[in-house]
Coordinates of C-alpha atoms and ligand atoms in Angstrom, one line a residue:
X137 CA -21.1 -20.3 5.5
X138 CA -18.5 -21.7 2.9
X139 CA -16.8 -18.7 1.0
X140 CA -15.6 -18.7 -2.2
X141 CA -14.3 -16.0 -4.4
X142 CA -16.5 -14.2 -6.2
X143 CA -15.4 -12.0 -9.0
X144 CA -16.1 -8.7 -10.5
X145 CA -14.1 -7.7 -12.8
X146 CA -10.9 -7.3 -11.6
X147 CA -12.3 -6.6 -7.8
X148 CA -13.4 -10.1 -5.3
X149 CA -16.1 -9.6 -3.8
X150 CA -15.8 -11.9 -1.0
X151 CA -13.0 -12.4 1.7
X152 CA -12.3 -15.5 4.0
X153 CA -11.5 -14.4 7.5
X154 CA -9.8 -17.7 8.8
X155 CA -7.4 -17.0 5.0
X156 CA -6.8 -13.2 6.2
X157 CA -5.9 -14.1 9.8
X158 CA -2.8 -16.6 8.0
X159 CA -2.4 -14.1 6.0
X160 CA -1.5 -11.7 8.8
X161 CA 0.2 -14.4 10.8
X162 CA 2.5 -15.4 8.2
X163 CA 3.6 -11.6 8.0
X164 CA 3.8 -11.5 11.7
X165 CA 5.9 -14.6 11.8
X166 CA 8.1 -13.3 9.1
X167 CA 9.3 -10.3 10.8
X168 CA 9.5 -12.3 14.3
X169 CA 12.2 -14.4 12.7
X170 CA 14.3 -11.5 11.8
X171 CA 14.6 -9.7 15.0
X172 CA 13.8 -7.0 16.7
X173 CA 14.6 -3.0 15.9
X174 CA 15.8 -0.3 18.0
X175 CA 12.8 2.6 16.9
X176 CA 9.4 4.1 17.0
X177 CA 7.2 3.6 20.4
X178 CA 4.5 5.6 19.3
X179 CA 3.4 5.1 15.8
X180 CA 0.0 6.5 13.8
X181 CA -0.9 4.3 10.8
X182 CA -3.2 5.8 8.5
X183 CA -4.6 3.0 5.7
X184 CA -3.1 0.4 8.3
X185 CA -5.4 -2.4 7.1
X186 CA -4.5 -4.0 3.6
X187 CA -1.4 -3.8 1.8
X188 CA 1.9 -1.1 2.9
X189 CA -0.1 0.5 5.9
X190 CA -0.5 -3.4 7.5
X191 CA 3.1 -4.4 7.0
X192 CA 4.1 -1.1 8.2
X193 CA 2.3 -1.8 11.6
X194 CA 3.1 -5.3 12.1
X195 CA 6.7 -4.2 12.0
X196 CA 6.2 -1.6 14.2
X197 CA 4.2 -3.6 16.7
X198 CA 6.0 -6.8 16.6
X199 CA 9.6 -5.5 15.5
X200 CA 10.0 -2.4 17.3
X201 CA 7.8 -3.3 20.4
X202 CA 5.9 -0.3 19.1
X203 CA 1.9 0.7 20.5
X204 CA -0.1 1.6 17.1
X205 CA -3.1 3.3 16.1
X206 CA -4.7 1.9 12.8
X207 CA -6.9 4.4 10.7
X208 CA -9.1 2.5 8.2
X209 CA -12.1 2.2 6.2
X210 CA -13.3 -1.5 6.1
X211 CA -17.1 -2.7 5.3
X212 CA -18.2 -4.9 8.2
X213 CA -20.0 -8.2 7.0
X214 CA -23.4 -8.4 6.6
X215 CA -26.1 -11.4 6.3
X216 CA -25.1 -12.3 2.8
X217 CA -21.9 -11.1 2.1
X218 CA -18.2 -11.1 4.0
X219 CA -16.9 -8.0 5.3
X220 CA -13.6 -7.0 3.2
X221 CA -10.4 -8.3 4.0
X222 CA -9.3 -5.2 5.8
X223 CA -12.2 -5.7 8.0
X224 CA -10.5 -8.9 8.9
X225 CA -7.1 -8.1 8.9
X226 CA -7.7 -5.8 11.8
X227 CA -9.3 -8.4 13.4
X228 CA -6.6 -11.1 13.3
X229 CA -4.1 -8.1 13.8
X230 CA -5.9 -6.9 17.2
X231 CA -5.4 -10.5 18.0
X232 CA -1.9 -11.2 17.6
X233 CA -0.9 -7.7 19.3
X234 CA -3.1 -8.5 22.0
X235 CA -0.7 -11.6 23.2
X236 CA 2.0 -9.8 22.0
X237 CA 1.5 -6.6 24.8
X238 CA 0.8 -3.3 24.4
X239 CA -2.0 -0.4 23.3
X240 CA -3.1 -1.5 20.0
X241 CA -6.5 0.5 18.8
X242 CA -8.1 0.2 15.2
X243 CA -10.2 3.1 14.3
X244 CA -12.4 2.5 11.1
X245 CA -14.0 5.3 9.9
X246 CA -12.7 7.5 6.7
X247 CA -9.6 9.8 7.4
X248 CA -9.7 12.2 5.2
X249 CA -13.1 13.8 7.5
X250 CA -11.6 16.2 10.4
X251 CA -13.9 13.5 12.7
X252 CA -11.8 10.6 12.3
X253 CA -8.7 13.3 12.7
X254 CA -9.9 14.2 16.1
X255 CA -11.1 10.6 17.4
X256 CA -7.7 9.6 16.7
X257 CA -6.1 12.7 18.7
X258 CA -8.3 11.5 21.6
X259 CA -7.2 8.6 21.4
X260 CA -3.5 9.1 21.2
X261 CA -4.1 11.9 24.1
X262 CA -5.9 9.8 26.2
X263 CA -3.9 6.2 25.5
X264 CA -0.7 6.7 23.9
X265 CA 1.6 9.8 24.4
X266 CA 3.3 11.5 22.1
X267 CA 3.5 10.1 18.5
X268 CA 7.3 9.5 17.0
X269 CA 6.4 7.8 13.6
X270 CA 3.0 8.5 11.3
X271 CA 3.0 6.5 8.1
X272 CA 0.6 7.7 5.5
X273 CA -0.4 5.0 3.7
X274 CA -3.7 5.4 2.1
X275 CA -4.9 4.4 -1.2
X276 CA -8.9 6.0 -2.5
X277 CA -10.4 6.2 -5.3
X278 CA -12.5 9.2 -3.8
X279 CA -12.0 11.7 -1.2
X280 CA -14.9 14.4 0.2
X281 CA -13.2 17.7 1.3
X282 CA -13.8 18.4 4.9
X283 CA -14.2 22.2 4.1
X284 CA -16.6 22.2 0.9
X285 CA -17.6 19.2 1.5
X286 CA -16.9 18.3 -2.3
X287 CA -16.2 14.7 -3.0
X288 CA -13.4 14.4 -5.4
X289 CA -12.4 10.9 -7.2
X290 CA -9.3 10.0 -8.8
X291 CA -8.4 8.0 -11.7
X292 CA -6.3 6.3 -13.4
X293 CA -5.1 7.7 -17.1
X294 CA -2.2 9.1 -19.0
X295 CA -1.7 12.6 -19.4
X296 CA -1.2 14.6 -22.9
X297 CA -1.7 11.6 -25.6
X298 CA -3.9 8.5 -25.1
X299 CA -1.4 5.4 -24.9
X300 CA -1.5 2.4 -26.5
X301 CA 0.4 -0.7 -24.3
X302 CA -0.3 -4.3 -23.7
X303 CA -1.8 -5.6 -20.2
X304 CA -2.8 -9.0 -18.8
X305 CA -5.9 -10.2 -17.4
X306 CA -4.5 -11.8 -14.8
X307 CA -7.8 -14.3 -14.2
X308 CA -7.6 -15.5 -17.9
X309 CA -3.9 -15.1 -18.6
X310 CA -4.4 -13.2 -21.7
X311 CA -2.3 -10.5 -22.7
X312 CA -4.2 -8.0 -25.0
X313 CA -3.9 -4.5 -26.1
X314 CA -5.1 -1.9 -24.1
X315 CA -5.7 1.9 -24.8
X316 CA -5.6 4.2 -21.8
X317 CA -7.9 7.6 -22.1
X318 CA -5.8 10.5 -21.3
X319 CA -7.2 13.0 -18.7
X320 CA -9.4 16.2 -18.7
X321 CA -7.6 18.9 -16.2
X322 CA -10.7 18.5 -14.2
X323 CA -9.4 14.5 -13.9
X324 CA -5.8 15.5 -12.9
X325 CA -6.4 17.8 -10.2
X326 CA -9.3 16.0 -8.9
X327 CA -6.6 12.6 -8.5
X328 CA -3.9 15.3 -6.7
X329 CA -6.8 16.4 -4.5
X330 CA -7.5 12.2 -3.6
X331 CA -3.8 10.9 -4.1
X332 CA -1.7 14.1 -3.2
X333 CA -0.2 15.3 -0.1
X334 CA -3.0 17.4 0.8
X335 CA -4.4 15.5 3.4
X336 CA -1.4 13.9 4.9
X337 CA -0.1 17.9 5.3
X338 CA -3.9 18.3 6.9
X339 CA -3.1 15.6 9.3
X340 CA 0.7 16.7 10.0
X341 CA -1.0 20.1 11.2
X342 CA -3.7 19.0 13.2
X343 CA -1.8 16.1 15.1
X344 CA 1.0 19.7 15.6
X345 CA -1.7 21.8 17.1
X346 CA -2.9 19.2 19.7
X347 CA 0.7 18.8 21.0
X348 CA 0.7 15.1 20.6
X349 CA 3.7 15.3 17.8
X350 CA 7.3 13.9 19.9
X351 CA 10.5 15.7 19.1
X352 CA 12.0 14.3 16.6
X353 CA 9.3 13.2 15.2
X354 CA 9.1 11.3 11.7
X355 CA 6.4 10.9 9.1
X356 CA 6.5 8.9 5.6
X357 CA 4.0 9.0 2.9
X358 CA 4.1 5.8 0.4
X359 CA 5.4 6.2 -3.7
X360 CA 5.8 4.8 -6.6
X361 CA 7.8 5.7 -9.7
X362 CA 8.7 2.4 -11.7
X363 CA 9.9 1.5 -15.3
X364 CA 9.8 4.0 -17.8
X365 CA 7.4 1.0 -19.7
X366 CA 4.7 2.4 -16.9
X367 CA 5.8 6.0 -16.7
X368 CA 2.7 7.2 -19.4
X369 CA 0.3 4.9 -17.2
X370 CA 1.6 6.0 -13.6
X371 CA 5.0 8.1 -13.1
X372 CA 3.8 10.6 -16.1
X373 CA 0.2 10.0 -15.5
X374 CA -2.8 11.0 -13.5
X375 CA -1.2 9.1 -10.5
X376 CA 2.2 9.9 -10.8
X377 CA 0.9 13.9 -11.3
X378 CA -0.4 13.0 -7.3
X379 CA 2.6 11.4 -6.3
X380 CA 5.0 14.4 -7.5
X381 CA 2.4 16.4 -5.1
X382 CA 3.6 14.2 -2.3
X383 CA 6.9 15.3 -2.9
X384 CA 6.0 19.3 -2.6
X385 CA 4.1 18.3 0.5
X386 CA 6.9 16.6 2.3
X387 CA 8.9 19.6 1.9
X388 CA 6.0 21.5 3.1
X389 CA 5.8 19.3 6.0
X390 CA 9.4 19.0 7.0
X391 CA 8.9 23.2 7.5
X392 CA 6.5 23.1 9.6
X393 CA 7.9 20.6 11.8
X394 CA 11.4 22.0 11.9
X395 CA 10.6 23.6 15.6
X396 CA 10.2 19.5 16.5
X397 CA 13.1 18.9 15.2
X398 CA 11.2 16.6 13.1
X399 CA 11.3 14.9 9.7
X400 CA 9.1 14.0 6.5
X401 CA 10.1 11.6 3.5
X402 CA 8.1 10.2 0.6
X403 CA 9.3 6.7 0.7
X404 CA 9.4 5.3 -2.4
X405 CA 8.3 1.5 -2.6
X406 CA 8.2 -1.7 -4.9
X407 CA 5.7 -2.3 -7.1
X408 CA 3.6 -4.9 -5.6
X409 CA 0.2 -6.7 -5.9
X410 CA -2.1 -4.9 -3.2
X411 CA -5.9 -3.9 -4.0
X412 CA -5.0 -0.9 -5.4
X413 CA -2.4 -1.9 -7.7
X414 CA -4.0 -4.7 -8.8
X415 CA -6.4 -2.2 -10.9
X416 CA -3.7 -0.3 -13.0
X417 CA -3.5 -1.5 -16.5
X418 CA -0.3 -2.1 -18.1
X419 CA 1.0 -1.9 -14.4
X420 CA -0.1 -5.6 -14.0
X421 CA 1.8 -7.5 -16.8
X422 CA 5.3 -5.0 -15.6
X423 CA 4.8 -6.6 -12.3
X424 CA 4.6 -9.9 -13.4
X425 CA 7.5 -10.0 -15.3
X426 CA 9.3 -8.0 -12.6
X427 CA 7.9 -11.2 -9.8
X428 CA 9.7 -13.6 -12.1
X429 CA 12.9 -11.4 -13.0
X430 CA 12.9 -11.0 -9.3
X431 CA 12.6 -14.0 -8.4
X432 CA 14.8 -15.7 -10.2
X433 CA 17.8 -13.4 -9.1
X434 CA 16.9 -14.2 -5.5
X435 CA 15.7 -10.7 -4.7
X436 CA 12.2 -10.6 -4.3
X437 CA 10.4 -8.9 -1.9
X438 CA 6.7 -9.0 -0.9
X439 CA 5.5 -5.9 1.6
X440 CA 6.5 -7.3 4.7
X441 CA 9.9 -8.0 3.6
X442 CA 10.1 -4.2 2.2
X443 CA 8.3 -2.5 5.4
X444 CA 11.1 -4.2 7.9
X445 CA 14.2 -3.4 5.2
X446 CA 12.6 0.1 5.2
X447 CA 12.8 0.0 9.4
X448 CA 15.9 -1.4 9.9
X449 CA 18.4 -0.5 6.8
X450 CA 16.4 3.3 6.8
X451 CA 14.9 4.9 9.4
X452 CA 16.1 3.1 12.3
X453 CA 19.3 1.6 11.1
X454 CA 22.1 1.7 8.5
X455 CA 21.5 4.8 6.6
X456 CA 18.3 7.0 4.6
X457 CA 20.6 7.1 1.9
X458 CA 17.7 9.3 0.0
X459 CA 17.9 10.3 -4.1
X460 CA 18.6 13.7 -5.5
X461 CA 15.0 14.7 -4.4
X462 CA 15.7 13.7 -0.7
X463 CA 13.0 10.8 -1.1
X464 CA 13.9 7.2 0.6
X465 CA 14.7 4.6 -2.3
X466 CA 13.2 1.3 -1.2
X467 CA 12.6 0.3 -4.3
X468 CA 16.3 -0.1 -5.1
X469 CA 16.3 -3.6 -6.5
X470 CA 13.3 -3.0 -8.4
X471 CA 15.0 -0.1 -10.2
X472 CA 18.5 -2.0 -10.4
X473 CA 19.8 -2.1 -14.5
X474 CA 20.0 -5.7 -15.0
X475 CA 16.2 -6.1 -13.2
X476 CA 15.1 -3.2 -15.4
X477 CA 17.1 -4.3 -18.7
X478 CA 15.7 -7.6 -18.4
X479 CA 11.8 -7.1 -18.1
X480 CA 12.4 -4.7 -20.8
X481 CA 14.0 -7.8 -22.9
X482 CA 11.0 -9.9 -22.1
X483 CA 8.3 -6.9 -22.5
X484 CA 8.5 -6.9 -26.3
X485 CA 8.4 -10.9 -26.4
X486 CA 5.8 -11.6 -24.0
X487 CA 2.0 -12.6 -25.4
X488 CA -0.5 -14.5 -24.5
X489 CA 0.9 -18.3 -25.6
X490 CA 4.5 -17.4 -23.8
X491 CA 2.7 -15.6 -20.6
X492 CA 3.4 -18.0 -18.5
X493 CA 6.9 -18.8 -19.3
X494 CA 8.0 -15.3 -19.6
X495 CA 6.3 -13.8 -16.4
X496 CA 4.9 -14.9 -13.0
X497 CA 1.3 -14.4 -13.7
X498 CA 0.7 -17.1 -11.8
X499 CA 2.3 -15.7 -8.8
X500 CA 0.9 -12.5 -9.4
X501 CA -2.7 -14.4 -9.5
X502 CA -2.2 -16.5 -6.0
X503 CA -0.9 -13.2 -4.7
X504 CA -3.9 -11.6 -5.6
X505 CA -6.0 -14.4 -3.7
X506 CA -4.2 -14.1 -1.1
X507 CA -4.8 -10.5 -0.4
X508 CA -8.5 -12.0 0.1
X509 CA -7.5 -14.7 2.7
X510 CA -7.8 -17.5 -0.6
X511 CA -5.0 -19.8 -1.4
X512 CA -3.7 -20.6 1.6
X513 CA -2.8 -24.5 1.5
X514 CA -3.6 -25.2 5.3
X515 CA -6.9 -23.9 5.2
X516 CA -9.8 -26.3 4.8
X517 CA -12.2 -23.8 1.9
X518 CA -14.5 -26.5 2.3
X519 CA -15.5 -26.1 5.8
X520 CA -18.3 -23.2 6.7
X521 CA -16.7 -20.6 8.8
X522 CA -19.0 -17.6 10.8
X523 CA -18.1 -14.1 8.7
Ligands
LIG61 P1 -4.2 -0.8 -0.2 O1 -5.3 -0.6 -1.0 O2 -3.7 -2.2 0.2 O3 -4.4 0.0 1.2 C1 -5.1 1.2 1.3 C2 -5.4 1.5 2.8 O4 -6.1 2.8 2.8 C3 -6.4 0.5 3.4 O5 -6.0 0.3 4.8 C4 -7.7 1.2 3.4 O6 -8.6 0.8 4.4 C5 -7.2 2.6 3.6 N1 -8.2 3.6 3.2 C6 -8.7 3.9 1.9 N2 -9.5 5.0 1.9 C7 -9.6 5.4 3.2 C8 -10.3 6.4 3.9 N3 -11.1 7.2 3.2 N4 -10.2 6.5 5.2 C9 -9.4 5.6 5.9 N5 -8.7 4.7 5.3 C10 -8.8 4.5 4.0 O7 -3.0 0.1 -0.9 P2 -1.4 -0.1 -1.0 O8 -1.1 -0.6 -2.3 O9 -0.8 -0.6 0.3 O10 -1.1 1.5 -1.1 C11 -0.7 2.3 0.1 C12 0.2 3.4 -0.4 O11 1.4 2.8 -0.9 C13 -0.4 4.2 -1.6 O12 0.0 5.5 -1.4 C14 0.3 3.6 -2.8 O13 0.4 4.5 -3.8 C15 1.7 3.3 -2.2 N6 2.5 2.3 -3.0 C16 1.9 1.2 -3.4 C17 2.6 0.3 -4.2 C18 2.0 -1.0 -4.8 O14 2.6 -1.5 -5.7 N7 1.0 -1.4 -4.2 C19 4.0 0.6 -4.5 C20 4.5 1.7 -3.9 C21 3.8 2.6 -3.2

């Protein structure tokens, strides 16, 4: 059939496989042309299919030479409608490793359960060895306990006062005002139990007890912090409340790992258009006039080109150099003063008749399409393709 996307609300509802597969390709060629990395053999991505988890594997895989294990949670494709473009990326990804050597295995099922935990400890038992890097990647809007069996959900709100910003719709190009709710308690910790470190910890424990841990081993869990114009929104909010529990948790982690001589770091990353921060008012307008402040000064970075900085000028090169909470700082040119000062500058002038002039909304849009396999100019969206 001919696909299309299909809008709701912010969310498309449709994905293009032949669009996903470039889109993996064009990541895989990227970090083919920059060379390889002395690192990881072994590496565990959990959310390895869309977005920070992805980039982190191709590096690995095609980078370091690395054999992976993907944990995801996809929706296959049905008569009527296309499976999601994680679905697909792991398809295209399997793919490319394939001819590129190596034990490769994508396991789709949802990782917070203690099943998933244990299929992939089979797996790494009976196909991999011993695990020397597990990147935590996820991003969920809900999470079921695997002892109650309660299913918490985060969201997305300020904390203390409700908050009063601007944000663009980035389908219309219309900058409006936009009031964010704060949270209930009930709210807060239910987004720590989702967003937190909890089950990364949970995972760190049981991949311990099987033995399958390597000495030395290494595990990073994704953050973000950002401009103090998004702190009520994320650092200060609901989400950054989970993300300042990923910080307790890595020290947490780093204890119980000590005996391996092993290592835990929140890694804190670039705001960037992915599925999940596509949906953050407020966050969406910062972005895009951070793309074009960015851009302009040469420094831009999309995730691949952050994932193989954050292999080979971190972990497996040049130096950690972590901040005064022992996190890694990836997100250093994003947070640089004269990036910062000037999307401050433009914040208070932007609106909607000066939206595209003063941010890259655009980009931010075909970015967005992108993530959905759409927008790709050497793909014919005319011709019907098998989902
Ligand atoms: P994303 O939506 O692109 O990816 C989320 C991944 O999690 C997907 O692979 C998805 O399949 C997987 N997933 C979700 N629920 C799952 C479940 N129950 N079981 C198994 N897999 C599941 O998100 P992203 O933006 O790449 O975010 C990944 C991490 O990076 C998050 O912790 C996020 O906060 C962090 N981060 C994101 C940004 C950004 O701007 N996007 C910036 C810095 C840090």
């Amino acid at each position: 059939m001919r696909i299309e996307p299909k809008f709701r609300g912010f969310i498309c509802t449709a994905a293009h496989p032949i669009g996903c597969e470039e889109n993996v390709r064009e990541q895989i060629e990227y970090v083919k042309s920059k060379g390889e990395i002395e690192g990881a053999k072994n590496v565990l991505i959990i959310g390895a299919s869309t977005g920070y988890g992805l980039a982190s594997r191709i590096v690995a895989t095609f980078s370091t030479g690395a054999n992976t294990l993907g944990i995801s949670f996809e929706k296959e494709a049905s008569e009527k409608r296309t499976a999601t473009p994680g679905w697909y990326n792991n398809k295209a990804f399997e793919k490319f490793a394939k001819e590129q050597g190596g034990f490769h295995k994508s396991i789709n099922g949802d990782a917070f359960s203690n099943e998933i935990k244990a299929e992939a400890i089979d797996e790494i038992k009976n196909n991999m060895g011993k695990i020397d890097l597990v990147i935590y990647s996820l991003a969920s809007p809900r999470r079921k306990d695997p002892v109650s069996g309660e299913v918490y959900s985060s969201v997305l709100k300020t904390i203390g006062e409700d908050f009063k910003s601007k944000t663009l719709d980035f389908h219309s190009f219309k900058i409006s005002d936009v009031e964010v709710e704060r949270a209930t308690e009930e709210e807060i910790q239910g987004t720590i139990k989702v967003m937190g470190g909890e089950d990364w910890k949970l995972w760190m424990e049981a991949l311990k007890e099987a033995d399958v841990l390597k000495e030395g081993v290494r595990t990073l869990a994704y953050s973000y912090i950002g401009s103090e114009l998004t702190y009520p929104m994320y650092n200060n909010g609901t989400i950054g409340m989970a993300k300042k529990d990923l910080d307790e948790k890595s020290n947490e982690i780093n204890l119980m790992l000590k005996d391996l001589k092993g290592e835990a770091y929140v890694s804190v990353n670039k705001g960037l258009v992915t599925q999940a921060s596509s949906a953050i008012p407020v966050v969406s307008l910062y972005i895009s006039i951070m793309f074009k402040v960015m851009k302009e000064k040469g420094i831009h970075e999309g995730c691949i080109e952050q994932c193989y900085r954050l292999f080979s000028e971190r972990l497996y090169g040049g130096e950690l150099a972590l901040d005064e909470a022992g996190r890694i700082r990836i997100d250093d040119l994003e947070m640089r003063e004269d990036v910062q000062q000037e999307i401050k500058d433009i914040w208070d002038k932007v609106n909607s008749e000066n939206v595209k002039e003063y941010s890259d909304a655009e980009g931010f849009r075909e970015d967005f399409l992108k993530l959905f396999g759409f927008g790709f100019e050497n793909i014919d969206y005319t011709k019907d393709v098998e989902i």
